[in-house]
């Protein structure tokens, strides 16, 4: 290994490596966006190079697509791939029912579309992403640039009637200007602290004019792979109600640990 990884990065890596082992030859695979998903892409690239694994991938963002091509993965559009066998993605938060908050990287719209077009959604995360109730991480809501101030006002008004502890709404910025998604939209981050009824909130938010999609993923995740800094890994299956425990060895393969963007 070219450098010593911090415990949080080790946890992300072991979760990603364990999930990469779930991929079989001939699969069509959705690839998520974010630092943990980037580990997955590297691990899949390593399997393709070492084992000759033949897979087709559908990335959920341009930066994931660039990394996938860089490590030798075949990249196609969702239209070309059709239905997917599995999507593997990260999460900003997950609860005991495997409901998620996603969108910290600004790609939750594409991530939700790709996940919905998959037989299975597998989430990879370090232990710190597990919460008793969703909401500590700001909830991203992708909105149209047209009528942005109106949409924001409607969101703020709607939050008054919902079971949340905080109601601050901020426009996501990057480099001093509003963040722009791959679809050309903006993101409003809802600082809620706690979401009492995630299912209700997901439905209500998407009814607001100008809202394209929110970052709540409800009843869509099948398994979560939880990594720990000491190499331990858990695979929790919501459908089977099972928990598989194991350990992942760190490979002395410099290709996996260099030039990885967080």
CSV table of C-alpha atoms in Angstrom, one decimal:
chain,number,residue,atom,x,y,z
A,1,UNK,CA,0.0,0.0,0.0
A,2,UNK,CA,1.4,3.4,-1.0
A,3,UNK,CA,0.2,5.2,2.1
A,4,UNK,CA,-1.4,4.5,5.4
A,5,UNK,CA,-5.1,4.9,5.3
A,6,UNK,CA,-7.1,6.6,8.0
A,7,UNK,CA,-9.6,4.3,9.9
A,8,UNK,CA,-12.5,6.0,8.1
A,9,UNK,CA,-11.0,5.3,4.7
A,10,UNK,CA,-10.2,1.7,5.7
A,11,UNK,CA,-13.9,1.3,6.7
A,12,UNK,CA,-15.0,2.6,3.3
A,13,UNK,CA,-12.5,0.4,1.5
A,14,UNK,CA,-13.5,-2.9,3.2
A,15,UNK,CA,-17.2,-2.1,2.6
A,16,UNK,CA,-16.6,-1.4,-1.1
A,17,UNK,CA,-14.4,-4.5,-1.6
A,18,UNK,CA,-16.9,-6.8,0.0
A,19,UNK,CA,-19.7,-5.4,-2.2
A,20,UNK,CA,-17.5,-5.7,-5.3
A,21,UNK,CA,-17.2,-9.4,-4.5
A,22,UNK,CA,-21.0,-9.7,-5.0
A,23,UNK,CA,-20.7,-8.8,-8.7
A,24,UNK,CA,-20.7,-11.8,-11.1
A,25,UNK,CA,-19.5,-12.2,-14.6
A,26,UNK,CA,-22.0,-10.8,-17.2
A,27,UNK,CA,-23.8,-8.5,-14.8
A,28,UNK,CA,-25.1,-5.0,-15.6
A,29,UNK,CA,-24.1,-2.8,-12.6
A,30,UNK,CA,-25.1,0.7,-11.5
A,31,UNK,CA,-22.3,2.7,-10.0
A,32,UNK,CA,-23.0,5.3,-7.3
A,33,UNK,CA,-21.3,8.6,-6.6
A,34,UNK,CA,-19.2,9.7,-3.7
A,35,UNK,CA,-16.0,8.8,-1.9
A,36,UNK,CA,-17.2,5.3,-0.8
A,37,UNK,CA,-18.5,4.5,-4.3
A,38,UNK,CA,-15.2,5.6,-5.7
A,39,UNK,CA,-13.5,2.8,-3.7
A,40,UNK,CA,-16.0,0.4,-5.3
A,41,UNK,CA,-15.1,1.5,-8.8
A,42,UNK,CA,-11.4,1.0,-8.0
A,43,UNK,CA,-12.1,-2.5,-6.6
A,44,UNK,CA,-14.2,-3.5,-9.7
A,45,UNK,CA,-11.5,-2.2,-12.0
A,46,UNK,CA,-9.0,-4.4,-10.1
A,47,UNK,CA,-11.3,-7.4,-10.6
A,48,UNK,CA,-11.6,-6.7,-14.3
A,49,UNK,CA,-7.8,-6.4,-14.6
A,50,UNK,CA,-7.0,-9.4,-12.4
A,51,UNK,CA,-9.8,-11.8,-13.2
A,52,UNK,CA,-11.1,-10.7,-16.6
A,53,UNK,CA,-14.5,-10.0,-15.1
A,54,UNK,CA,-16.9,-9.0,-17.9
A,55,UNK,CA,-19.4,-6.5,-16.7
A,56,UNK,CA,-21.2,-3.4,-18.1
A,57,UNK,CA,-21.6,-0.4,-15.8
A,58,UNK,CA,-24.0,2.5,-15.6
A,59,UNK,CA,-22.5,5.4,-13.6
A,60,UNK,CA,-24.7,7.9,-11.8
A,61,UNK,CA,-22.5,11.0,-12.5
A,62,UNK,CA,-19.9,12.3,-14.9
A,63,UNK,CA,-17.2,12.0,-12.3
A,64,UNK,CA,-18.0,8.4,-11.6
A,65,UNK,CA,-18.1,7.7,-15.3
A,66,UNK,CA,-14.7,9.3,-15.7
A,67,UNK,CA,-13.2,7.2,-12.9
A,68,UNK,CA,-14.8,4.0,-14.2
A,69,UNK,CA,-13.3,4.5,-17.7
A,70,UNK,CA,-9.9,5.3,-16.1
A,71,UNK,CA,-9.8,1.9,-14.3
A,72,UNK,CA,-10.9,0.0,-17.4
A,73,UNK,CA,-14.7,-0.5,-16.8
A,74,UNK,CA,-17.1,-0.6,-19.7
A,75,UNK,CA,-19.5,2.4,-19.4
A,76,UNK,CA,-22.8,2.6,-21.1
A,77,UNK,CA,-26.0,4.7,-20.6
A,78,UNK,CA,-29.0,3.4,-18.7
A,79,UNK,CA,-30.9,3.4,-22.0
A,80,UNK,CA,-28.2,1.1,-23.5
A,81,UNK,CA,-28.1,-1.2,-20.5
A,82,UNK,CA,-31.8,-1.5,-19.9
A,83,UNK,CA,-32.6,-3.2,-16.6
A,84,UNK,CA,-29.7,-3.7,-14.2
A,85,UNK,CA,-28.8,-6.7,-12.1
A,86,UNK,CA,-27.5,-4.6,-9.2
A,87,UNK,CA,-26.6,-1.0,-8.2
A,88,UNK,CA,-24.0,-0.4,-5.5
A,89,UNK,CA,-23.9,3.1,-4.0
A,90,UNK,CA,-23.0,4.9,-0.8
A,91,UNK,CA,-25.3,6.8,1.6
A,92,UNK,CA,-25.0,9.8,3.8
A,93,UNK,CA,-27.3,8.2,6.4
A,94,UNK,CA,-29.1,4.9,6.8
A,95,UNK,CA,-31.5,3.8,9.6
A,96,UNK,CA,-32.5,0.4,10.9
A,97,UNK,CA,-35.0,-0.1,8.2
A,98,UNK,CA,-32.4,0.7,5.5
A,99,UNK,CA,-34.1,3.9,4.6
A,100,UNK,CA,-31.5,6.4,3.3
A,101,UNK,CA,-30.5,10.0,2.9
A,102,UNK,CA,-28.4,10.4,-0.2
A,103,UNK,CA,-27.3,13.4,-2.3
A,104,UNK,CA,-24.3,14.8,-0.5
A,105,UNK,CA,-22.5,14.6,-3.8
A,106,UNK,CA,-25.4,16.1,-5.7
A,107,UNK,CA,-26.3,13.1,-7.7
A,108,UNK,CA,-29.3,11.7,-5.9
A,109,UNK,CA,-31.7,12.2,-8.9
A,110,UNK,CA,-29.7,9.9,-11.2
A,111,UNK,CA,-28.9,7.6,-8.3
A,112,UNK,CA,-32.6,7.1,-7.6
A,113,UNK,CA,-33.4,6.5,-11.2
A,114,UNK,CA,-30.6,3.9,-11.6
A,115,UNK,CA,-31.5,2.2,-8.3
A,116,UNK,CA,-35.2,2.0,-9.4
A,117,UNK,CA,-34.0,0.3,-12.6
A,118,UNK,CA,-32.1,-2.4,-10.7
A,119,UNK,CA,-33.0,-5.8,-9.2
A,120,UNK,CA,-31.1,-4.9,-6.1
A,121,UNK,CA,-29.7,-1.8,-4.4
A,122,UNK,CA,-26.7,-2.5,-2.2
A,123,UNK,CA,-25.5,0.4,-0.1
A,124,UNK,CA,-21.9,0.6,1.1
A,125,UNK,CA,-21.1,2.7,4.2
A,126,UNK,CA,-18.8,3.1,7.2
A,127,UNK,CA,-20.4,2.6,10.6
A,128,UNK,CA,-20.7,6.3,11.2
A,129,UNK,CA,-23.4,6.6,8.6
A,130,UNK,CA,-25.8,4.5,10.7
A,131,UNK,CA,-28.4,6.6,12.7
A,132,UNK,CA,-31.4,5.9,14.9
A,133,UNK,CA,-33.5,8.3,12.9
A,134,UNK,CA,-32.7,10.2,9.6
A,135,UNK,CA,-32.2,13.9,9.5
A,136,UNK,CA,-28.9,14.9,11.1
A,137,UNK,CA,-27.4,15.1,7.6
A,138,UNK,CA,-29.0,17.9,5.5
A,139,UNK,CA,-31.7,16.5,3.2
A,140,UNK,CA,-30.9,17.5,-0.5
A,141,UNK,CA,-33.8,18.5,-2.7
A,142,UNK,CA,-33.0,19.0,-6.4
A,143,UNK,CA,-35.0,21.9,-7.8
A,144,UNK,CA,-35.4,23.7,-11.2
A,145,UNK,CA,-33.5,27.0,-11.6
A,146,UNK,CA,-36.7,28.5,-12.9
A,147,UNK,CA,-38.8,29.9,-10.0
A,148,UNK,CA,-36.1,28.9,-7.5
A,149,UNK,CA,-37.2,31.5,-4.9
A,150,UNK,CA,-40.8,30.4,-5.2
A,151,UNK,CA,-39.9,26.7,-4.8
A,152,UNK,CA,-37.8,27.6,-1.7
A,153,UNK,CA,-40.7,29.5,-0.2
A,154,UNK,CA,-43.1,26.6,-0.8
A,155,UNK,CA,-40.6,24.2,0.8
A,156,UNK,CA,-40.2,26.4,3.9
A,157,UNK,CA,-44.0,26.7,4.2
A,158,UNK,CA,-44.4,22.9,3.8
A,159,UNK,CA,-41.9,22.1,6.5
A,160,UNK,CA,-44.1,23.9,9.1
A,161,UNK,CA,-46.6,21.1,9.0
A,162,UNK,CA,-44.1,18.2,9.0
A,163,UNK,CA,-42.6,16.3,11.9
A,164,UNK,CA,-39.1,17.8,11.9
A,165,UNK,CA,-36.9,19.6,14.5
A,166,UNK,CA,-35.2,22.1,12.2
A,167,UNK,CA,-36.5,24.0,9.2
A,168,UNK,CA,-33.5,25.9,7.8
A,169,UNK,CA,-33.3,25.8,4.0
A,170,UNK,CA,-30.0,26.7,2.2
A,171,UNK,CA,-29.0,26.9,-1.4
A,172,UNK,CA,-26.0,24.7,-2.0
A,173,UNK,CA,-23.0,26.6,-3.3
A,174,UNK,CA,-19.8,25.7,-4.9
A,175,UNK,CA,-16.9,28.1,-5.6
A,176,UNK,CA,-19.1,31.1,-4.6
A,177,UNK,CA,-21.9,30.3,-7.1
A,178,UNK,CA,-24.9,28.0,-6.9
A,179,UNK,CA,-24.1,24.3,-7.3
A,180,UNK,CA,-25.3,22.8,-10.6
A,181,UNK,CA,-26.2,19.2,-10.9
A,182,UNK,CA,-25.5,17.0,-14.0
A,183,UNK,CA,-29.1,17.7,-15.0
A,184,UNK,CA,-28.5,21.5,-14.9
A,185,UNK,CA,-30.5,22.0,-11.7
A,186,UNK,CA,-29.8,23.4,-8.2
A,187,UNK,CA,-30.0,21.8,-4.8
A,188,UNK,CA,-31.7,23.2,-1.7
A,189,UNK,CA,-30.4,21.5,1.5
A,190,UNK,CA,-33.0,21.1,4.3
A,191,UNK,CA,-31.4,21.2,7.8
A,192,UNK,CA,-34.0,19.2,9.7
A,193,UNK,CA,-32.0,17.6,12.6
A,194,UNK,CA,-34.6,14.7,12.8
A,195,UNK,CA,-37.2,13.5,10.3
A,196,UNK,CA,-40.1,11.9,12.2
A,197,UNK,CA,-41.9,10.4,9.2
A,198,UNK,CA,-39.4,9.9,6.2
A,199,UNK,CA,-42.0,8.2,4.0
A,200,UNK,CA,-44.5,11.0,4.4
A,201,UNK,CA,-41.8,13.6,3.8
A,202,UNK,CA,-40.6,11.9,0.6
A,203,UNK,CA,-44.1,12.0,-0.9
A,204,UNK,CA,-44.9,15.5,0.2
A,205,UNK,CA,-41.7,17.1,-1.0
A,206,UNK,CA,-42.1,15.7,-4.6
A,207,UNK,CA,-45.5,17.3,-4.8
A,208,UNK,CA,-44.1,20.8,-4.6
A,209,UNK,CA,-43.9,22.6,-7.9
A,210,UNK,CA,-40.3,23.1,-9.0
A,211,UNK,CA,-39.0,20.1,-7.0
A,212,UNK,CA,-37.4,17.5,-9.2
A,213,UNK,CA,-36.4,14.9,-6.6
A,214,UNK,CA,-35.5,14.6,-3.0
A,215,UNK,CA,-32.7,12.6,-1.3
A,216,UNK,CA,-34.9,10.2,0.7
A,217,UNK,CA,-34.6,6.6,-0.5
A,218,UNK,CA,-37.5,4.7,1.1
A,219,UNK,CA,-38.1,1.0,0.8
A,220,UNK,CA,-35.5,0.7,-2.0
A,221,UNK,CA,-32.3,-0.6,-0.4
A,222,UNK,CA,-32.0,-4.4,-0.2
A,223,UNK,CA,-28.7,-4.7,1.6
A,224,UNK,CA,-26.2,-2.5,3.4
A,225,UNK,CA,-22.5,-3.4,3.7
A,226,UNK,CA,-21.1,-1.7,6.8
A,227,UNK,CA,-17.3,-1.4,7.0
A,228,UNK,CA,-15.1,-0.9,10.1
A,229,UNK,CA,-11.7,0.6,10.4
A,230,UNK,CA,-10.2,-2.7,11.7
A,231,UNK,CA,-11.2,-4.6,8.5
A,232,UNK,CA,-14.5,-6.1,9.9
A,233,UNK,CA,-17.5,-5.9,7.6
A,234,UNK,CA,-21.2,-6.7,8.1
A,235,UNK,CA,-23.7,-7.4,5.4
A,236,UNK,CA,-27.3,-6.7,6.5
A,237,UNK,CA,-30.1,-8.0,4.3
A,238,UNK,CA,-33.5,-6.3,5.0
A,239,UNK,CA,-35.4,-8.9,3.0
A,240,UNK,CA,-34.0,-12.0,4.7
A,241,UNK,CA,-33.5,-10.3,8.1
A,242,UNK,CA,-30.0,-11.6,8.2
A,243,UNK,CA,-26.6,-10.2,9.2
A,244,UNK,CA,-23.4,-11.7,7.8
A,245,UNK,CA,-20.2,-10.9,9.5
A,246,UNK,CA,-16.7,-11.2,8.1
A,247,UNK,CA,-13.4,-9.5,7.5
A,248,UNK,CA,-11.7,-8.1,4.4
A,249,UNK,CA,-7.9,-8.1,4.0
A,250,UNK,CA,-6.1,-5.0,2.7
A,251,UNK,CA,-4.4,-5.7,-0.6
A,252,UNK,CA,-0.9,-4.4,-1.3
A,253,UNK,CA,-2.1,-3.0,-4.6
A,254,UNK,CA,-1.0,0.6,-5.2
A,255,UNK,CA,-3.4,1.1,-8.0
A,256,UNK,CA,-6.3,1.1,-5.5
A,257,UNK,CA,-4.8,3.7,-3.2
A,258,UNK,CA,-3.4,6.4,-5.3
A,259,UNK,CA,-5.0,9.5,-6.8
A,260,UNK,CA,-8.4,8.8,-5.3
A,261,UNK,CA,-10.6,11.9,-5.0
A,262,UNK,CA,-12.7,12.2,-1.9
